[in-house]
Amino acid sequence: MDAVALPWDFRPLDGERVRLTALRQSDLDPLYAMQSDPDVCRYLLYEPRSRDQVVDVLARDAGALRLENAGDYLQPAIRDREGRFLGTMYLELHSVEDRTAEIGWILLPEHQGHGYAQEAATVLLDLCFGELGLHRVYAELDPRNTASVALCTRLGMREEGLFREHMWLKGEWTDTGHHAILEREWAARR
Ligand SMILES: CC(C)(COP(=O)(O)OP(=O)(O)OC[C@H]1O[C@@H](n2cnc3c(N)ncnc32)[C@H](O)[C@@H]1OP(=O)(O)O)[C@@H](O)C(=O)NCCC(=O)NCCS
């Protein structure tokens, strides 16, 4: 079994059309537009955020730049080649021993439907299964979030489970779907 290559300090990562870079203070306006949008937040764990909340979140997430221990996460911005903010990716180290991480994605509405999340996720999965030496990456989502389910499917993530009425969220019992891909499955696709 290969050792996991940790700690890992964030550096910009490039896809064909997208670049993942650390969040910066100048991202406040588009980040607020995204995280305050009720449609964007519909299937997220949080309610639409106020500008003050996004200021705090930005200060916290801009500094999340190292993966070393379980619970460490990255929240890079997805940008196009001109540097325009498109959305954010999420990668959280779930277990070092089991070499497992969770992945997530959010795009501004005007940048959905162009394949940018798929490309950004591909960049992160290449990192996970390449340099980081992880074994398994999973995503958890509301099964009603069809755009996110479709993205998991396009990435080759298997739907492994459905937790019925797993959470009391936003005034209702909510299901959680669990999708995952293993290192060897990703290697076979690439
Ligand atoms: C989930 C989310 C990131 C998916 O965004 P998306 O743009 O649909 O995802 P992708 O990057 O995979 O793009 C796929 C779409 O781009 C289209 N596309 C256009 N050009 C493309 C290209 N060059 N390559 C790939 N797809 C392309 C695809 O046909 C597809 O469109 P369709 O859904 O109409 O068939 C987005 O819906 C979102 O931000 N939702 C709100 C936040 C959220 O719920 N996040 C997930 C929580 S679990």
PDB file of C-alpha atoms and ligand atoms in Angstrom:
ATOM      1  CA  MET A   1       0.000   0.000   0.000  1.00  0.00           C
ATOM      2  CA  ASP A   2       1.427   3.376  -1.056  1.00  0.00           C
ATOM      3  CA  ALA A   3       1.893   5.999   1.634  1.00  0.00           C
ATOM      4  CA  VAL A   4      -0.237   9.082   1.446  1.00  0.00           C
ATOM      5  CA  ALA A   5       1.807  12.164   0.455  1.00  0.00           C
ATOM      6  CA  LEU A   6       0.937  14.473   3.326  1.00  0.00           C
ATOM      7  CA  PRO A   7       1.218  17.214   4.369  1.00  0.00           C
ATOM      8  CA  TRP A   8       0.266  18.822   1.085  1.00  0.00           C
ATOM      9  CA  ASP A   9       0.328  22.605   0.710  1.00  0.00           C
ATOM     10  CA  PHE A  10      -2.016  24.133  -1.807  1.00  0.00           C
ATOM     11  CA  ARG A  11      -0.672  25.485  -5.056  1.00  0.00           C
ATOM     12  CA  PRO A  12      -2.649  26.559  -8.148  1.00  0.00           C
ATOM     13  CA  LEU A  13      -3.839  23.641 -10.265  1.00  0.00           C
ATOM     14  CA  ASP A  14      -4.593  23.901 -13.973  1.00  0.00           C
ATOM     15  CA  GLY A  15      -7.156  22.247 -16.199  1.00  0.00           C
ATOM     16  CA  GLU A  16      -7.675  22.983 -19.874  1.00  0.00           C
ATOM     17  CA  ARG A  17     -10.027  25.937 -19.306  1.00  0.00           C
ATOM     18  CA  VAL A  18     -10.013  26.338 -15.531  1.00  0.00           C
ATOM     19  CA  ARG A  19      -7.478  27.164 -12.858  1.00  0.00           C
ATOM     20  CA  LEU A  20      -7.965  26.384  -9.167  1.00  0.00           C
ATOM     21  CA  THR A  21      -6.402  29.010  -6.933  1.00  0.00           C
ATOM     22  CA  ALA A  22      -6.752  30.022  -3.299  1.00  0.00           C
ATOM     23  CA  LEU A  23      -9.690  32.278  -2.459  1.00  0.00           C
ATOM     24  CA  ARG A  24      -8.690  35.916  -2.025  1.00  0.00           C
ATOM     25  CA  GLN A  25     -10.292  39.021  -0.547  1.00  0.00           C
ATOM     26  CA  SER A  26     -11.175  40.312  -4.006  1.00  0.00           C
ATOM     27  CA  ASP A  27     -13.496  37.277  -4.415  1.00  0.00           C
ATOM     28  CA  LEU A  28     -15.929  38.701  -1.858  1.00  0.00           C
ATOM     29  CA  ASP A  29     -18.487  40.063  -4.352  1.00  0.00           C
ATOM     30  CA  PRO A  30     -18.873  36.929  -6.515  1.00  0.00           C
ATOM     31  CA  LEU A  31     -18.589  34.636  -3.475  1.00  0.00           C
ATOM     32  CA  TYR A  32     -21.369  36.598  -1.769  1.00  0.00           C
ATOM     33  CA  ALA A  33     -23.465  36.524  -4.949  1.00  0.00           C
ATOM     34  CA  MET A  34     -23.065  32.744  -5.026  1.00  0.00           C
ATOM     35  CA  GLN A  35     -23.530  31.919  -1.339  1.00  0.00           C
ATOM     36  CA  SER A  36     -26.518  34.244  -0.919  1.00  0.00           C
ATOM     37  CA  ASP A  37     -28.391  32.850  -3.928  1.00  0.00           C
ATOM     38  CA  PRO A  38     -31.370  30.716  -2.773  1.00  0.00           C
ATOM     39  CA  ASP A  39     -31.211  28.541  -5.919  1.00  0.00           C
ATOM     40  CA  VAL A  40     -27.508  27.824  -5.418  1.00  0.00           C
ATOM     41  CA  CYS A  41     -28.089  27.036  -1.718  1.00  0.00           C
ATOM     42  CA  ARG A  42     -31.217  24.915  -2.243  1.00  0.00           C
ATOM     43  CA  TYR A  43     -29.378  21.617  -1.702  1.00  0.00           C
ATOM     44  CA  LEU A  44     -26.440  22.884   0.355  1.00  0.00           C
ATOM     45  CA  LEU A  45     -26.240  22.368   4.099  1.00  0.00           C
ATOM     46  CA  TYR A  46     -26.471  26.098   4.770  1.00  0.00           C
ATOM     47  CA  GLU A  47     -29.129  28.747   4.212  1.00  0.00           C
ATOM     48  CA  PRO A  48     -28.305  31.694   1.920  1.00  0.00           C
ATOM     49  CA  ARG A  49     -25.630  33.734   3.678  1.00  0.00           C
ATOM     50  CA  SER A  50     -25.522  37.421   4.509  1.00  0.00           C
ATOM     51  CA  ARG A  51     -22.600  39.517   3.331  1.00  0.00           C
ATOM     52  CA  ASP A  52     -21.190  39.579   6.891  1.00  0.00           C
ATOM     53  CA  GLN A  53     -21.319  35.797   7.042  1.00  0.00           C
ATOM     54  CA  VAL A  54     -19.511  35.537   3.707  1.00  0.00           C
ATOM     55  CA  VAL A  55     -16.832  37.957   4.953  1.00  0.00           C
ATOM     56  CA  ASP A  56     -16.169  35.527   7.851  1.00  0.00           C
ATOM     57  CA  VAL A  57     -16.298  32.459   5.621  1.00  0.00           C
ATOM     58  CA  LEU A  58     -13.874  34.042   3.163  1.00  0.00           C
ATOM     59  CA  ALA A  59     -11.404  34.893   5.936  1.00  0.00           C
ATOM     60  CA  ARG A  60     -11.577  31.287   7.171  1.00  0.00           C
ATOM     61  CA  ASP A  61     -11.507  29.497   3.816  1.00  0.00           C
ATOM     62  CA  ALA A  62      -8.811  31.665   2.196  1.00  0.00           C
ATOM     63  CA  GLY A  63      -6.466  30.311   4.868  1.00  0.00           C
ATOM     64  CA  ALA A  64      -7.391  26.632   4.447  1.00  0.00           C
ATOM     65  CA  LEU A  65      -4.340  25.695   2.414  1.00  0.00           C
ATOM     66  CA  ARG A  66      -2.867  22.550   3.935  1.00  0.00           C
ATOM     67  CA  LEU A  67      -3.983  18.930   3.960  1.00  0.00           C
ATOM     68  CA  GLU A  68      -2.369  17.005   6.757  1.00  0.00           C
ATOM     69  CA  ASN A  69      -4.904  15.682   9.272  1.00  0.00           C
ATOM     70  CA  ALA A  70      -8.456  14.357   9.045  1.00  0.00           C
ATOM     71  CA  GLY A  71     -10.811  17.318   8.792  1.00  0.00           C
ATOM     72  CA  ASP A  72      -8.339  19.538   6.918  1.00  0.00           C
ATOM     73  CA  TYR A  73      -9.920  20.973   3.789  1.00  0.00           C
ATOM     74  CA  LEU A  74      -9.270  23.105   0.742  1.00  0.00           C
ATOM     75  CA  GLN A  75     -11.840  25.455  -0.723  1.00  0.00           C
ATOM     76  CA  PRO A  76     -10.183  26.786  -3.888  1.00  0.00           C
ATOM     77  CA  ALA A  77     -11.810  29.160  -6.323  1.00  0.00           C
ATOM     78  CA  ILE A  78     -12.520  27.873  -9.808  1.00  0.00           C
ATOM     79  CA  ARG A  79     -11.423  30.552 -12.287  1.00  0.00           C
ATOM     80  CA  ASP A  80     -11.281  30.751 -16.032  1.00  0.00           C
ATOM     81  CA  ARG A  81      -8.054  31.533 -17.836  1.00  0.00           C
ATOM     82  CA  GLU A  82      -8.794  35.273 -17.571  1.00  0.00           C
ATOM     83  CA  GLY A  83      -8.979  34.903 -13.794  1.00  0.00           C
ATOM     84  CA  ARG A  84     -12.757  35.341 -13.629  1.00  0.00           C
ATOM     85  CA  PHE A  85     -14.354  33.694 -10.566  1.00  0.00           C
ATOM     86  CA  LEU A  86     -16.650  30.827 -11.629  1.00  0.00           C
ATOM     87  CA  GLY A  87     -17.265  29.023  -8.343  1.00  0.00           C
ATOM     88  CA  THR A  88     -15.552  26.968  -5.667  1.00  0.00           C
ATOM     89  CA  MET A  89     -14.433  23.391  -5.156  1.00  0.00           C
ATOM     90  CA  TYR A  90     -14.227  21.613  -1.830  1.00  0.00           C
ATOM     91  CA  LEU A  91     -11.871  18.839  -0.823  1.00  0.00           C
ATOM     92  CA  GLU A  92     -11.808  17.545   2.745  1.00  0.00           C
ATOM     93  CA  LEU A  93      -9.463  14.895   4.050  1.00  0.00           C
ATOM     94  CA  HIS A  94     -11.777  12.459   5.764  1.00  0.00           C
ATOM     95  CA  SER A  95      -9.235   9.863   6.920  1.00  0.00           C
ATOM     96  CA  VAL A  96      -5.476   9.707   6.551  1.00  0.00           C
ATOM     97  CA  GLU A  97      -5.325   6.007   7.496  1.00  0.00           C
ATOM     98  CA  ASP A  98      -7.997   5.068   4.996  1.00  0.00           C
ATOM     99  CA  ARG A  99      -6.737   7.603   2.441  1.00  0.00           C
ATOM    100  CA  THR A 100     -10.226   8.968   1.892  1.00  0.00           C
ATOM    101  CA  ALA A 101     -11.465  12.436   0.983  1.00  0.00           C
ATOM    102  CA  GLU A 102     -14.785  14.151   0.286  1.00  0.00           C
ATOM    103  CA  ILE A 103     -15.258  16.334  -2.781  1.00  0.00           C
ATOM    104  CA  GLY A 104     -17.834  19.041  -3.516  1.00  0.00           C
ATOM    105  CA  TRP A 105     -18.586  21.827  -6.027  1.00  0.00           C
ATOM    106  CA  ILE A 106     -20.543  25.049  -6.459  1.00  0.00           C
ATOM    107  CA  LEU A 107     -20.784  27.296  -9.509  1.00  0.00           C
ATOM    108  CA  LEU A 108     -22.311  30.734  -9.970  1.00  0.00           C
ATOM    109  CA  PRO A 109     -25.564  30.235 -11.903  1.00  0.00           C
ATOM    110  CA  GLU A 110     -24.244  32.090 -14.965  1.00  0.00           C
ATOM    111  CA  HIS A 111     -21.308  29.674 -15.197  1.00  0.00           C
ATOM    112  CA  GLN A 112     -23.307  26.449 -14.901  1.00  0.00           C
ATOM    113  CA  GLY A 113     -23.872  24.331 -17.974  1.00  0.00           C
ATOM    114  CA  HIS A 114     -20.389  24.709 -19.472  1.00  0.00           C
ATOM    115  CA  GLY A 115     -18.602  21.733 -17.952  1.00  0.00           C
ATOM    116  CA  TYR A 116     -16.500  23.889 -15.604  1.00  0.00           C
ATOM    117  CA  ALA A 117     -17.355  21.876 -12.466  1.00  0.00           C
ATOM    118  CA  GLN A 118     -16.559  18.644 -14.265  1.00  0.00           C
ATOM    119  CA  GLU A 119     -13.210  20.017 -15.343  1.00  0.00           C
ATOM    120  CA  ALA A 120     -12.398  21.385 -11.888  1.00  0.00           C
ATOM    121  CA  ALA A 121     -13.390  18.069 -10.269  1.00  0.00           C
ATOM    122  CA  THR A 122     -11.185  16.215 -12.745  1.00  0.00           C
ATOM    123  CA  VAL A 123      -8.236  18.400 -11.744  1.00  0.00           C
ATOM    124  CA  LEU A 124      -8.865  17.635  -8.053  1.00  0.00           C
ATOM    125  CA  LEU A 125      -9.400  13.898  -8.617  1.00  0.00           C
ATOM    126  CA  ASP A 126      -6.128  13.773 -10.580  1.00  0.00           C
ATOM    127  CA  LEU A 127      -4.470  15.398  -7.566  1.00  0.00           C
ATOM    128  CA  CYS A 128      -6.161  13.039  -5.102  1.00  0.00           C
ATOM    129  CA  PHE A 129      -5.283   9.835  -6.905  1.00  0.00           C
ATOM    130  CA  GLY A 130      -1.947  11.077  -8.248  1.00  0.00           C
ATOM    131  CA  GLU A 131       0.217  13.211  -6.025  1.00  0.00           C
ATOM    132  CA  LEU A 132      -1.803  12.703  -2.824  1.00  0.00           C
ATOM    133  CA  GLY A 133      -1.977   8.922  -3.187  1.00  0.00           C
ATOM    134  CA  LEU A 134      -5.569   8.674  -1.906  1.00  0.00           C
ATOM    135  CA  HIS A 135      -7.587   5.482  -2.232  1.00  0.00           C
ATOM    136  CA  ARG A 136     -11.181   6.681  -2.270  1.00  0.00           C
ATOM    137  CA  VAL A 137     -13.030   9.945  -2.891  1.00  0.00           C
ATOM    138  CA  TYR A 138     -16.734  10.391  -2.176  1.00  0.00           C
ATOM    139  CA  ALA A 139     -19.446  12.983  -2.565  1.00  0.00           C
ATOM    140  CA  GLU A 140     -22.589  13.332  -0.478  1.00  0.00           C
ATOM    141  CA  LEU A 141     -25.606  15.045  -1.908  1.00  0.00           C
ATOM    142  CA  ASP A 142     -29.342  15.419  -1.881  1.00  0.00           C
ATOM    143  CA  PRO A 143     -30.638  13.000  -4.545  1.00  0.00           C
ATOM    144  CA  ARG A 144     -33.017  15.736  -5.744  1.00  0.00           C
ATOM    145  CA  ASN A 145     -29.936  17.704  -6.800  1.00  0.00           C
ATOM    146  CA  THR A 146     -29.996  16.259 -10.309  1.00  0.00           C
ATOM    147  CA  ALA A 147     -27.191  18.498 -11.652  1.00  0.00           C
ATOM    148  CA  SER A 148     -24.866  17.250  -8.928  1.00  0.00           C
ATOM    149  CA  VAL A 149     -25.933  13.610  -9.368  1.00  0.00           C
ATOM    150  CA  ALA A 150     -25.288  13.952 -13.124  1.00  0.00           C
ATOM    151  CA  LEU A 151     -21.836  15.367 -12.425  1.00  0.00           C
ATOM    152  CA  CYS A 152     -20.979  12.429 -10.153  1.00  0.00           C
ATOM    153  CA  THR A 153     -22.098  10.051 -12.888  1.00  0.00           C
ATOM    154  CA  ARG A 154     -20.037  11.868 -15.552  1.00  0.00           C
ATOM    155  CA  LEU A 155     -16.995  11.604 -13.278  1.00  0.00           C
ATOM    156  CA  GLY A 156     -17.502   7.854 -12.915  1.00  0.00           C
ATOM    157  CA  MET A 157     -18.548   8.001  -9.273  1.00  0.00           C
ATOM    158  CA  ARG A 158     -20.760   5.073  -8.275  1.00  0.00           C
ATOM    159  CA  GLU A 159     -23.933   5.655  -6.322  1.00  0.00           C
ATOM    160  CA  GLU A 160     -23.202   3.480  -3.330  1.00  0.00           C
ATOM    161  CA  GLY A 161     -25.936   4.280  -0.958  1.00  0.00           C
ATOM    162  CA  LEU A 162     -28.990   6.278  -0.119  1.00  0.00           C
ATOM    163  CA  PHE A 163     -29.576   7.269   3.478  1.00  0.00           C
ATOM    164  CA  ARG A 164     -33.300   7.808   3.826  1.00  0.00           C
ATOM    165  CA  GLU A 165     -34.376  10.866   5.796  1.00  0.00           C
ATOM    166  CA  HIS A 166     -30.840  11.122   7.052  1.00  0.00           C
ATOM    167  CA  MET A 167     -31.024  14.754   8.176  1.00  0.00           C
ATOM    168  CA  TRP A 168     -33.556  17.289   9.385  1.00  0.00           C
ATOM    169  CA  LEU A 169     -32.627  20.117   7.059  1.00  0.00           C
ATOM    170  CA  LYS A 170     -34.409  23.293   6.035  1.00  0.00           C
ATOM    171  CA  GLY A 171     -37.647  22.203   7.622  1.00  0.00           C
ATOM    172  CA  GLU A 172     -37.870  18.671   6.252  1.00  0.00           C
ATOM    173  CA  TRP A 173     -36.390  15.198   6.514  1.00  0.00           C
ATOM    174  CA  THR A 174     -33.797  14.981   3.761  1.00  0.00           C
ATOM    175  CA  ASP A 175     -32.217  11.981   2.032  1.00  0.00           C
ATOM    176  CA  THR A 176     -28.460  11.819   1.435  1.00  0.00           C
ATOM    177  CA  GLY A 177     -26.948   9.986  -1.522  1.00  0.00           C
ATOM    178  CA  HIS A 178     -23.384   8.698  -1.290  1.00  0.00           C
ATOM    179  CA  HIS A 179     -21.286   8.514  -4.499  1.00  0.00           C
ATOM    180  CA  ALA A 180     -17.675   7.340  -4.628  1.00  0.00           C
ATOM    181  CA  ILE A 181     -14.769   6.408  -6.849  1.00  0.00           C
ATOM    182  CA  LEU A 182     -11.638   4.405  -6.082  1.00  0.00           C
ATOM    183  CA  GLU A 183      -8.079   5.101  -7.165  1.00  0.00           C
ATOM    184  CA  ARG A 184      -7.998   2.151  -9.617  1.00  0.00           C
ATOM    185  CA  GLU A 185     -11.343   3.144 -11.123  1.00  0.00           C
ATOM    186  CA  TRP A 186     -10.110   6.677 -11.759  1.00  0.00           C
ATOM    187  CA  ALA A 187      -6.846   5.342 -13.231  1.00  0.00           C
ATOM    188  CA  ALA A 188      -8.828   3.128 -15.616  1.00  0.00           C
ATOM    189  CA  ARG A 189     -10.826   6.167 -16.820  1.00  0.00           C
ATOM    190  CA  ARG A 190      -7.753   8.352 -17.324  1.00  0.00           C
TER     191      ARG A 190
HETATM  192  C1  LIG B   1     -23.793  21.009  -9.130  1.00  0.00           C
HETATM  193  C2  LIG B   1     -23.278  22.033 -10.134  1.00  0.00           C
HETATM  194  C3  LIG B   1     -21.872  22.494  -9.739  1.00  0.00           C
HETATM  195  C4  LIG B   1     -23.231  21.392 -11.519  1.00  0.00           C
HETATM  196  O1  LIG B   1     -22.883  22.374 -12.471  1.00  0.00           O
HETATM  197  P1  LIG B   1     -22.862  22.013 -14.033  1.00  0.00           P
HETATM  198  O2  LIG B   1     -22.412  23.208 -14.770  1.00  0.00           O
HETATM  199  O3  LIG B   1     -24.168  21.387 -14.417  1.00  0.00           O
HETATM  200  O4  LIG B   1     -21.777  20.857 -14.071  1.00  0.00           O
HETATM  201  P2  LIG B   1     -20.683  20.491 -15.145  1.00  0.00           P
HETATM  202  O5  LIG B   1     -19.485  21.306 -15.006  1.00  0.00           O
HETATM  203  O6  LIG B   1     -20.513  19.029 -15.074  1.00  0.00           O
HETATM  204  O7  LIG B   1     -21.362  20.900 -16.523  1.00  0.00           O
HETATM  205  C5  LIG B   1     -22.234  20.008 -17.165  1.00  0.00           C
HETATM  206  C6  LIG B   1     -23.130  20.770 -18.087  1.00  0.00           C
HETATM  207  O8  LIG B   1     -22.346  21.579 -18.961  1.00  0.00           O
HETATM  208  C7  LIG B   1     -22.597  21.180 -20.332  1.00  0.00           C
HETATM  209  N1  LIG B   1     -21.337  21.407 -21.073  1.00  0.00           N
HETATM  210  C8  LIG B   1     -21.168  22.423 -21.966  1.00  0.00           C
HETATM  211  N2  LIG B   1     -19.908  22.413 -22.413  1.00  0.00           N
HETATM  212  C9  LIG B   1     -19.277  21.381 -21.808  1.00  0.00           C
HETATM  213  C10 LIG B   1     -17.949  20.868 -21.891  1.00  0.00           C
HETATM  214  N3  LIG B   1     -17.015  21.446 -22.661  1.00  0.00           N
HETATM  215  N4  LIG B   1     -17.629  19.803 -21.118  1.00  0.00           N
HETATM  216  C11 LIG B   1     -18.551  19.224 -20.329  1.00  0.00           C
HETATM  217  N5  LIG B   1     -19.836  19.665 -20.211  1.00  0.00           N
HETATM  218  C12 LIG B   1     -20.187  20.749 -20.962  1.00  0.00           C
HETATM  219  C13 LIG B   1     -23.066  19.758 -20.226  1.00  0.00           C
HETATM  220  O9  LIG B   1     -23.814  19.366 -21.350  1.00  0.00           O
HETATM  221  C14 LIG B   1     -23.934  19.842 -18.976  1.00  0.00           C
HETATM  222  O10 LIG B   1     -25.119  20.529 -19.266  1.00  0.00           O
HETATM  223  P3  LIG B   1     -26.558  19.863 -18.986  1.00  0.00           P
HETATM  224  O11 LIG B   1     -26.666  19.716 -17.489  1.00  0.00           O
HETATM  225  O12 LIG B   1     -27.493  20.871 -19.545  1.00  0.00           O
HETATM  226  O13 LIG B   1     -26.532  18.554 -19.676  1.00  0.00           O
HETATM  227  C15 LIG B   1     -24.242  23.261 -10.209  1.00  0.00           C
HETATM  228  O14 LIG B   1     -25.527  22.809 -10.571  1.00  0.00           O
HETATM  229  C16 LIG B   1     -24.320  24.051  -8.911  1.00  0.00           C
HETATM  230  O15 LIG B   1     -23.438  24.849  -8.611  1.00  0.00           O
HETATM  231  N6  LIG B   1     -25.386  23.841  -8.119  1.00  0.00           N
HETATM  232  C17 LIG B   1     -25.624  24.602  -6.906  1.00  0.00           C
HETATM  233  C18 LIG B   1     -24.676  24.199  -5.797  1.00  0.00           C
HETATM  234  C19 LIG B   1     -24.788  22.727  -5.473  1.00  0.00           C
HETATM  235  O16 LIG B   1     -25.882  22.208  -5.322  1.00  0.00           O
HETATM  236  N7  LIG B   1     -23.634  22.075  -5.354  1.00  0.00           N
HETATM  237  C20 LIG B   1     -23.558  20.654  -5.095  1.00  0.00           C
HETATM  238  C21 LIG B   1     -23.871  20.305  -3.704  1.00  0.00           C
HETATM  239  S1  LIG B   1     -23.839  18.548  -3.521  1.00  0.00           S
END
